[in-house]
């Protein structure tokens, strides 16, 4: 989806750097993601993919050197209520599902809308059930997370993120903790979201998904964005030797 000249990008990172001690995890990151785009982030382990994803809602802080992150034209605050409010517009799905173990599935999904969005409980439950049905686990609504498979828990985590009605969804390797037979059921939900126009930033090792659902692909290496292209271009004609080396390893496994 192209971005009109008068519409700010939904997500904008400009001059973003991140150090962990002396290690520089991100170097001069400049990215603009328009509304409705599915942006896939790939690269070798330790390349900065997850760090990039986690800075977008300030789960990771960035270096205080003039770099800026904006969500829908508003600079991401450093802390406080303003950050909490803006963070509510940025949904996050983690590797490990991060569900509340002592709350049932329905309660996990309604907690955010009730507490943060101040949605009336009955309305929150009605909307949550629609989302749980959408991701195929509505019949599990009264169960605790431990009673569900990993794939089902991750689909609940997606429903929980959607319940906040976010402007953008971040996925940090959402299938890496799953058994192989559960991966596809989660990817199918994500493909459906992509087809529905949800703005998504997806850090993943699932190259088939990247090729099928992505509008854009960022290849990272050593904390830098080395290629910013389409999935098709990346997989058929990578421009950098680092990308060629990466693909030669993963596509022959």
PDB file of C-alpha atoms in Angstrom:
ATOM      1  CA  UNK A   1       0.000   0.000   0.000  1.00  0.00           C
ATOM      2  CA  UNK A   2       1.449   3.367  -0.907  1.00  0.00           C
ATOM      3  CA  UNK A   3       1.497   6.261   1.489  1.00  0.00           C
ATOM      4  CA  UNK A   4      -0.192   9.440   0.380  1.00  0.00           C
ATOM      5  CA  UNK A   5       1.858  12.618   0.633  1.00  0.00           C
ATOM      6  CA  UNK A   6      -0.372  14.215   3.263  1.00  0.00           C
ATOM      7  CA  UNK A   7      -0.711  11.132   5.472  1.00  0.00           C
ATOM      8  CA  UNK A   8       2.108  10.484   7.943  1.00  0.00           C
ATOM      9  CA  UNK A   9       3.490   6.965   8.025  1.00  0.00           C
ATOM     10  CA  UNK A  10       1.859   4.865  10.729  1.00  0.00           C
ATOM     11  CA  UNK A  11       5.267   3.880  12.105  1.00  0.00           C
ATOM     12  CA  UNK A  12       8.386   5.999  11.632  1.00  0.00           C
ATOM     13  CA  UNK A  13      11.882   5.388  12.939  1.00  0.00           C
ATOM     14  CA  UNK A  14      14.530   7.985  12.135  1.00  0.00           C
ATOM     15  CA  UNK A  15      18.175   7.842  13.194  1.00  0.00           C
ATOM     16  CA  UNK A  16      17.460   5.159  15.802  1.00  0.00           C
ATOM     17  CA  UNK A  17      20.449   3.628  17.600  1.00  0.00           C
ATOM     18  CA  UNK A  18      20.529   1.164  20.494  1.00  0.00           C
ATOM     19  CA  UNK A  19      23.451   0.072  22.633  1.00  0.00           C
ATOM     20  CA  UNK A  20      23.566  -2.667  25.256  1.00  0.00           C
ATOM     21  CA  UNK A  21      26.687  -1.533  27.089  1.00  0.00           C
ATOM     22  CA  UNK A  22      29.410  -1.338  24.457  1.00  0.00           C
ATOM     23  CA  UNK A  23      27.495  -3.558  22.013  1.00  0.00           C
ATOM     24  CA  UNK A  24      25.584  -1.639  19.337  1.00  0.00           C
ATOM     25  CA  UNK A  25      22.411  -3.602  18.595  1.00  0.00           C
ATOM     26  CA  UNK A  26      20.867  -1.055  16.182  1.00  0.00           C
ATOM     27  CA  UNK A  27      22.715   1.406  13.948  1.00  0.00           C
ATOM     28  CA  UNK A  28      21.064   4.384  12.207  1.00  0.00           C
ATOM     29  CA  UNK A  29      17.699   2.757  11.601  1.00  0.00           C
ATOM     30  CA  UNK A  30      15.468   4.736   9.218  1.00  0.00           C
ATOM     31  CA  UNK A  31      12.123   3.098   8.373  1.00  0.00           C
ATOM     32  CA  UNK A  32       8.664   4.404   7.481  1.00  0.00           C
ATOM     33  CA  UNK A  33       5.769   1.932   7.469  1.00  0.00           C
ATOM     34  CA  UNK A  34       2.501   3.117   5.930  1.00  0.00           C
ATOM     35  CA  UNK A  35      -0.937   2.060   7.091  1.00  0.00           C
ATOM     36  CA  UNK A  36      -1.930  -1.393   5.867  1.00  0.00           C
ATOM     37  CA  UNK A  37       1.572  -2.635   5.093  1.00  0.00           C
ATOM     38  CA  UNK A  38       2.843  -6.040   6.221  1.00  0.00           C
ATOM     39  CA  UNK A  39       6.537  -5.520   6.874  1.00  0.00           C
ATOM     40  CA  UNK A  40       8.605  -8.677   7.398  1.00  0.00           C
ATOM     41  CA  UNK A  41      11.952  -8.481   9.244  1.00  0.00           C
ATOM     42  CA  UNK A  42      14.443 -11.294   8.663  1.00  0.00           C
ATOM     43  CA  UNK A  43      18.118 -11.892   9.274  1.00  0.00           C
ATOM     44  CA  UNK A  44      20.556 -14.100  11.157  1.00  0.00           C
ATOM     45  CA  UNK A  45      20.408 -14.505  14.936  1.00  0.00           C
ATOM     46  CA  UNK A  46      21.784 -11.459  16.723  1.00  0.00           C
ATOM     47  CA  UNK A  47      21.163  -9.127  13.772  1.00  0.00           C
ATOM     48  CA  UNK A  48      18.887  -6.795  15.767  1.00  0.00           C
ATOM     49  CA  UNK A  49      15.482  -7.970  14.496  1.00  0.00           C
ATOM     50  CA  UNK A  50      13.802  -8.451  17.871  1.00  0.00           C
ATOM     51  CA  UNK A  51      15.442  -5.337  19.294  1.00  0.00           C
ATOM     52  CA  UNK A  52      14.024  -3.317  16.389  1.00  0.00           C
ATOM     53  CA  UNK A  53      10.562  -4.762  17.001  1.00  0.00           C
ATOM     54  CA  UNK A  54      10.717  -4.078  20.735  1.00  0.00           C
ATOM     55  CA  UNK A  55      11.778  -0.436  20.304  1.00  0.00           C
ATOM     56  CA  UNK A  56       8.605   0.353  18.353  1.00  0.00           C
ATOM     57  CA  UNK A  57       6.540   0.243  21.553  1.00  0.00           C
ATOM     58  CA  UNK A  58       9.492   1.107  23.796  1.00  0.00           C
ATOM     59  CA  UNK A  59       9.837  -2.276  25.447  1.00  0.00           C
ATOM     60  CA  UNK A  60      13.434  -1.427  24.621  1.00  0.00           C
ATOM     61  CA  UNK A  61      14.563   2.161  25.051  1.00  0.00           C
ATOM     62  CA  UNK A  62      16.664   3.769  22.331  1.00  0.00           C
ATOM     63  CA  UNK A  63      19.858   5.780  22.637  1.00  0.00           C
ATOM     64  CA  UNK A  64      19.302   9.409  23.556  1.00  0.00           C
ATOM     65  CA  UNK A  65      21.146  10.775  20.527  1.00  0.00           C
ATOM     66  CA  UNK A  66      18.409  12.440  18.506  1.00  0.00           C
ATOM     67  CA  UNK A  67      16.791   9.301  17.158  1.00  0.00           C
ATOM     68  CA  UNK A  68      12.999   9.355  17.067  1.00  0.00           C
ATOM     69  CA  UNK A  69      10.126   6.872  16.885  1.00  0.00           C
ATOM     70  CA  UNK A  70       6.646   8.029  15.891  1.00  0.00           C
ATOM     71  CA  UNK A  71       3.334   6.192  15.903  1.00  0.00           C
ATOM     72  CA  UNK A  72       0.725   7.781  13.628  1.00  0.00           C
ATOM     73  CA  UNK A  73       2.552  11.107  13.672  1.00  0.00           C
ATOM     74  CA  UNK A  74       3.060  11.256  17.450  1.00  0.00           C
ATOM     75  CA  UNK A  75       6.524  10.887  18.962  1.00  0.00           C
ATOM     76  CA  UNK A  76       6.673   7.886  21.302  1.00  0.00           C
ATOM     77  CA  UNK A  77       7.059   9.320  24.817  1.00  0.00           C
ATOM     78  CA  UNK A  78       9.750   7.919  27.102  1.00  0.00           C
ATOM     79  CA  UNK A  79       7.496   7.005  30.007  1.00  0.00           C
ATOM     80  CA  UNK A  80       4.317   7.742  31.933  1.00  0.00           C
ATOM     81  CA  UNK A  81       0.648   7.853  30.969  1.00  0.00           C
ATOM     82  CA  UNK A  82       1.302   9.263  27.513  1.00  0.00           C
ATOM     83  CA  UNK A  83       3.478   6.244  26.698  1.00  0.00           C
ATOM     84  CA  UNK A  84       0.843   3.847  28.054  1.00  0.00           C
ATOM     85  CA  UNK A  85      -1.823   5.505  25.917  1.00  0.00           C
ATOM     86  CA  UNK A  86       0.243   5.366  22.742  1.00  0.00           C
ATOM     87  CA  UNK A  87       1.427   1.832  23.507  1.00  0.00           C
ATOM     88  CA  UNK A  88      -2.227   0.755  23.542  1.00  0.00           C
ATOM     89  CA  UNK A  89      -2.244   1.507  19.809  1.00  0.00           C
ATOM     90  CA  UNK A  90       0.663  -0.897  19.269  1.00  0.00           C
ATOM     91  CA  UNK A  91      -0.255  -4.554  19.786  1.00  0.00           C
ATOM     92  CA  UNK A  92       2.487  -7.061  20.546  1.00  0.00           C
ATOM     93  CA  UNK A  93       2.641 -10.823  20.143  1.00  0.00           C
ATOM     94  CA  UNK A  94       5.667 -12.436  21.760  1.00  0.00           C
ATOM     95  CA  UNK A  95       7.571 -15.701  21.257  1.00  0.00           C
ATOM     96  CA  UNK A  96       6.286 -17.040  24.584  1.00  0.00           C
ATOM     97  CA  UNK A  97       2.616 -16.290  24.789  1.00  0.00           C
ATOM     98  CA  UNK A  98       2.750 -14.248  28.044  1.00  0.00           C
ATOM     99  CA  UNK A  99      -0.824 -15.127  28.988  1.00  0.00           C
ATOM    100  CA  UNK A 100      -1.911 -14.758  32.617  1.00  0.00           C
ATOM    101  CA  UNK A 101      -1.819 -18.337  33.899  1.00  0.00           C
ATOM    102  CA  UNK A 102      -4.452 -17.802  36.620  1.00  0.00           C
ATOM    103  CA  UNK A 103      -7.015 -16.205  34.309  1.00  0.00           C
ATOM    104  CA  UNK A 104      -9.124 -18.057  31.770  1.00  0.00           C
ATOM    105  CA  UNK A 105      -8.846 -17.377  28.061  1.00  0.00           C
ATOM    106  CA  UNK A 106     -11.773 -14.956  27.930  1.00  0.00           C
ATOM    107  CA  UNK A 107     -10.412 -13.009  30.923  1.00  0.00           C
ATOM    108  CA  UNK A 108      -6.983 -12.787  29.286  1.00  0.00           C
ATOM    109  CA  UNK A 109      -8.510 -11.171  26.210  1.00  0.00           C
ATOM    110  CA  UNK A 110     -10.876  -8.783  28.017  1.00  0.00           C
ATOM    111  CA  UNK A 111      -8.422  -7.510  30.634  1.00  0.00           C
ATOM    112  CA  UNK A 112      -6.787  -4.852  28.431  1.00  0.00           C
ATOM    113  CA  UNK A 113      -9.973  -3.394  26.922  1.00  0.00           C
ATOM    114  CA  UNK A 114     -11.629  -3.183  30.353  1.00  0.00           C
ATOM    115  CA  UNK A 115      -8.641  -1.748  32.231  1.00  0.00           C
ATOM    116  CA  UNK A 116      -6.993   0.405  29.552  1.00  0.00           C
ATOM    117  CA  UNK A 117      -9.720   1.241  27.048  1.00  0.00           C
ATOM    118  CA  UNK A 118     -12.423   1.412  29.782  1.00  0.00           C
ATOM    119  CA  UNK A 119     -14.685  -0.821  27.691  1.00  0.00           C
ATOM    120  CA  UNK A 120     -17.777  -2.043  29.610  1.00  0.00           C
ATOM    121  CA  UNK A 121     -17.271  -5.678  30.665  1.00  0.00           C
ATOM    122  CA  UNK A 122     -20.236  -7.063  28.722  1.00  0.00           C
ATOM    123  CA  UNK A 123     -19.141  -5.316  25.512  1.00  0.00           C
ATOM    124  CA  UNK A 124     -15.543  -6.435  26.046  1.00  0.00           C
ATOM    125  CA  UNK A 125     -16.664 -10.053  26.453  1.00  0.00           C
ATOM    126  CA  UNK A 126     -18.846  -9.936  23.337  1.00  0.00           C
ATOM    127  CA  UNK A 127     -15.998  -8.491  21.259  1.00  0.00           C
ATOM    128  CA  UNK A 128     -13.501 -10.937  22.779  1.00  0.00           C
ATOM    129  CA  UNK A 129     -15.659 -13.940  21.869  1.00  0.00           C
ATOM    130  CA  UNK A 130     -15.828 -12.746  18.253  1.00  0.00           C
ATOM    131  CA  UNK A 131     -12.038 -12.523  18.178  1.00  0.00           C
ATOM    132  CA  UNK A 132     -11.583 -15.918  19.827  1.00  0.00           C
ATOM    133  CA  UNK A 133     -13.968 -17.421  17.275  1.00  0.00           C
ATOM    134  CA  UNK A 134     -12.038 -15.668  14.512  1.00  0.00           C
ATOM    135  CA  UNK A 135      -8.778 -17.305  15.595  1.00  0.00           C
ATOM    136  CA  UNK A 136     -10.483 -20.660  16.120  1.00  0.00           C
ATOM    137  CA  UNK A 137     -10.459 -21.001  19.921  1.00  0.00           C
ATOM    138  CA  UNK A 138     -13.847 -19.621  20.958  1.00  0.00           C
ATOM    139  CA  UNK A 139     -14.860 -23.025  22.349  1.00  0.00           C
ATOM    140  CA  UNK A 140     -11.890 -22.833  24.768  1.00  0.00           C
ATOM    141  CA  UNK A 141     -12.911 -19.499  26.316  1.00  0.00           C
ATOM    142  CA  UNK A 142     -13.407 -20.828  29.860  1.00  0.00           C
ATOM    143  CA  UNK A 143     -10.191 -22.844  29.986  1.00  0.00           C
ATOM    144  CA  UNK A 144      -6.920 -21.766  31.569  1.00  0.00           C
ATOM    145  CA  UNK A 145      -3.900 -21.235  29.289  1.00  0.00           C
ATOM    146  CA  UNK A 146      -2.188 -24.404  30.570  1.00  0.00           C
ATOM    147  CA  UNK A 147      -5.111 -26.461  29.242  1.00  0.00           C
ATOM    148  CA  UNK A 148      -4.427 -25.303  25.659  1.00  0.00           C
ATOM    149  CA  UNK A 149      -1.739 -26.312  23.193  1.00  0.00           C
ATOM    150  CA  UNK A 150       1.043 -23.890  22.370  1.00  0.00           C
ATOM    151  CA  UNK A 151      -0.552 -23.072  19.026  1.00  0.00           C
ATOM    152  CA  UNK A 152      -3.891 -22.358  20.679  1.00  0.00           C
ATOM    153  CA  UNK A 153      -2.232 -20.162  23.315  1.00  0.00           C
ATOM    154  CA  UNK A 154      -0.486 -18.140  20.626  1.00  0.00           C
ATOM    155  CA  UNK A 155      -3.784 -17.661  18.796  1.00  0.00           C
ATOM    156  CA  UNK A 156      -5.277 -16.415  22.078  1.00  0.00           C
ATOM    157  CA  UNK A 157      -2.334 -14.020  22.369  1.00  0.00           C
ATOM    158  CA  UNK A 158      -3.157 -12.669  18.897  1.00  0.00           C
ATOM    159  CA  UNK A 159      -6.818 -12.244  19.877  1.00  0.00           C
ATOM    160  CA  UNK A 160      -5.702 -10.448  23.035  1.00  0.00           C
ATOM    161  CA  UNK A 161      -3.596  -8.028  21.001  1.00  0.00           C
ATOM    162  CA  UNK A 162      -6.464  -7.433  18.554  1.00  0.00           C
ATOM    163  CA  UNK A 163      -8.908  -6.776  21.410  1.00  0.00           C
ATOM    164  CA  UNK A 164      -7.138  -3.482  22.078  1.00  0.00           C
ATOM    165  CA  UNK A 165      -7.981  -2.385  18.510  1.00  0.00           C
ATOM    166  CA  UNK A 166      -4.367  -1.465  17.797  1.00  0.00           C
ATOM    167  CA  UNK A 167      -3.246   0.584  14.820  1.00  0.00           C
ATOM    168  CA  UNK A 168      -0.274  -1.726  14.271  1.00  0.00           C
ATOM    169  CA  UNK A 169       0.564  -5.262  15.409  1.00  0.00           C
ATOM    170  CA  UNK A 170       4.127  -6.315  16.219  1.00  0.00           C
ATOM    171  CA  UNK A 171       5.066  -9.995  16.073  1.00  0.00           C
ATOM    172  CA  UNK A 172       8.392 -11.041  17.613  1.00  0.00           C
ATOM    173  CA  UNK A 173       9.097 -14.530  16.211  1.00  0.00           C
ATOM    174  CA  UNK A 174       5.568 -15.684  17.124  1.00  0.00           C
ATOM    175  CA  UNK A 175       6.105 -19.291  16.018  1.00  0.00           C
ATOM    176  CA  UNK A 176       9.627 -19.991  17.288  1.00  0.00           C
ATOM    177  CA  UNK A 177       8.456 -21.547  20.578  1.00  0.00           C
ATOM    178  CA  UNK A 178       5.910 -23.814  18.886  1.00  0.00           C
ATOM    179  CA  UNK A 179       6.103 -27.457  17.897  1.00  0.00           C
ATOM    180  CA  UNK A 180       6.327 -27.754  14.094  1.00  0.00           C
ATOM    181  CA  UNK A 181       2.766 -29.049  13.662  1.00  0.00           C
ATOM    182  CA  UNK A 182       1.383 -25.988  15.467  1.00  0.00           C
ATOM    183  CA  UNK A 183       3.237 -23.387  13.422  1.00  0.00           C
ATOM    184  CA  UNK A 184       0.880 -23.393  10.454  1.00  0.00           C
ATOM    185  CA  UNK A 185      -2.271 -22.796  12.502  1.00  0.00           C
ATOM    186  CA  UNK A 186      -0.743 -19.566  13.863  1.00  0.00           C
ATOM    187  CA  UNK A 187       0.596 -18.492  10.466  1.00  0.00           C
ATOM    188  CA  UNK A 188      -2.869 -19.039   8.944  1.00  0.00           C
ATOM    189  CA  UNK A 189      -4.327 -16.521  11.421  1.00  0.00           C
ATOM    190  CA  UNK A 190      -1.574 -14.047  10.548  1.00  0.00           C
ATOM    191  CA  UNK A 191      -2.163 -14.488   6.806  1.00  0.00           C
ATOM    192  CA  UNK A 192      -5.849 -13.748   7.425  1.00  0.00           C
ATOM    193  CA  UNK A 193      -4.957 -10.580   9.341  1.00  0.00           C
ATOM    194  CA  UNK A 194      -2.629  -9.467   6.566  1.00  0.00           C
ATOM    195  CA  UNK A 195      -5.333 -10.034   3.962  1.00  0.00           C
ATOM    196  CA  UNK A 196      -7.693  -7.942   6.100  1.00  0.00           C
ATOM    197  CA  UNK A 197      -5.426  -4.902   5.926  1.00  0.00           C
ATOM    198  CA  UNK A 198      -3.869  -4.960   9.400  1.00  0.00           C
ATOM    199  CA  UNK A 199      -0.596  -3.032   9.604  1.00  0.00           C
ATOM    200  CA  UNK A 200       1.972  -5.576  10.798  1.00  0.00           C
ATOM    201  CA  UNK A 201       5.683  -5.734  11.604  1.00  0.00           C
ATOM    202  CA  UNK A 202       6.683  -9.398  11.739  1.00  0.00           C
ATOM    203  CA  UNK A 203      10.048 -10.733  12.880  1.00  0.00           C
ATOM    204  CA  UNK A 204      10.110 -14.325  11.649  1.00  0.00           C
ATOM    205  CA  UNK A 205      12.142 -17.279  10.433  1.00  0.00           C
ATOM    206  CA  UNK A 206       9.159 -18.559   8.443  1.00  0.00           C
ATOM    207  CA  UNK A 207      10.237 -17.770   4.903  1.00  0.00           C
ATOM    208  CA  UNK A 208       7.134 -19.250   3.308  1.00  0.00           C
ATOM    209  CA  UNK A 209       4.973 -16.859   5.336  1.00  0.00           C
ATOM    210  CA  UNK A 210       7.283 -13.951   4.496  1.00  0.00           C
ATOM    211  CA  UNK A 211       6.882 -14.642   0.809  1.00  0.00           C
ATOM    212  CA  UNK A 212       3.130 -15.233   0.959  1.00  0.00           C
ATOM    213  CA  UNK A 213       1.923 -12.470   3.273  1.00  0.00           C
ATOM    214  CA  UNK A 214       4.572  -9.772   3.207  1.00  0.00           C
ATOM    215  CA  UNK A 215       4.314  -6.528   1.244  1.00  0.00           C
ATOM    216  CA  UNK A 216       7.834  -5.530   2.184  1.00  0.00           C
ATOM    217  CA  UNK A 217      10.919  -7.221   3.571  1.00  0.00           C
ATOM    218  CA  UNK A 218      13.711  -5.763   5.691  1.00  0.00           C
ATOM    219  CA  UNK A 219      16.875  -7.859   5.866  1.00  0.00           C
ATOM    220  CA  UNK A 220      19.021  -7.046   8.889  1.00  0.00           C
ATOM    221  CA  UNK A 221      22.616  -7.876   9.648  1.00  0.00           C
ATOM    222  CA  UNK A 222      24.784  -6.625  12.519  1.00  0.00           C
ATOM    223  CA  UNK A 223      22.196  -4.093  13.650  1.00  0.00           C
ATOM    224  CA  UNK A 224      21.670  -2.503  10.248  1.00  0.00           C
ATOM    225  CA  UNK A 225      18.984  -2.730   7.591  1.00  0.00           C
ATOM    226  CA  UNK A 226      20.966  -4.104   4.658  1.00  0.00           C
ATOM    227  CA  UNK A 227      18.081  -4.587   2.211  1.00  0.00           C
ATOM    228  CA  UNK A 228      14.643  -2.959   2.067  1.00  0.00           C
ATOM    229  CA  UNK A 229      12.727  -4.579  -0.744  1.00  0.00           C
ATOM    230  CA  UNK A 230       9.807  -6.836  -1.654  1.00  0.00           C
ATOM    231  CA  UNK A 231       9.805 -10.468  -0.518  1.00  0.00           C
ATOM    232  CA  UNK A 232       9.844 -11.654  -4.127  1.00  0.00           C
ATOM    233  CA  UNK A 233      12.832  -9.488  -4.995  1.00  0.00           C
ATOM    234  CA  UNK A 234      14.680 -10.603  -1.863  1.00  0.00           C
ATOM    235  CA  UNK A 235      14.180 -14.311  -2.428  1.00  0.00           C
ATOM    236  CA  UNK A 236      14.841 -14.282  -6.171  1.00  0.00           C
ATOM    237  CA  UNK A 237      17.475 -11.569  -6.487  1.00  0.00           C
ATOM    238  CA  UNK A 238      19.136 -10.516  -3.201  1.00  0.00           C
ATOM    239  CA  UNK A 239      21.417  -7.544  -3.754  1.00  0.00           C
ATOM    240  CA  UNK A 240      23.973  -7.890  -0.961  1.00  0.00           C
ATOM    241  CA  UNK A 241      26.494 -10.647  -0.337  1.00  0.00           C
ATOM    242  CA  UNK A 242      25.224 -10.886   3.257  1.00  0.00           C
ATOM    243  CA  UNK A 243      21.689 -11.584   2.071  1.00  0.00           C
ATOM    244  CA  UNK A 244      22.932 -14.081  -0.514  1.00  0.00           C
ATOM    245  CA  UNK A 245      24.900 -15.891   2.196  1.00  0.00           C
ATOM    246  CA  UNK A 246      21.887 -15.893   4.548  1.00  0.00           C
ATOM    247  CA  UNK A 247      19.572 -17.303   1.882  1.00  0.00           C
ATOM    248  CA  UNK A 248      22.055 -19.944   0.770  1.00  0.00           C
ATOM    249  CA  UNK A 249      22.064 -21.297   4.334  1.00  0.00           C
ATOM    250  CA  UNK A 250      18.349 -21.237   5.088  1.00  0.00           C
ATOM    251  CA  UNK A 251      17.051 -22.361   1.701  1.00  0.00           C
ATOM    252  CA  UNK A 252      19.251 -25.447   1.595  1.00  0.00           C
ATOM    253  CA  UNK A 253      18.376 -26.665   5.089  1.00  0.00           C
TER     254      UNK A 253
END
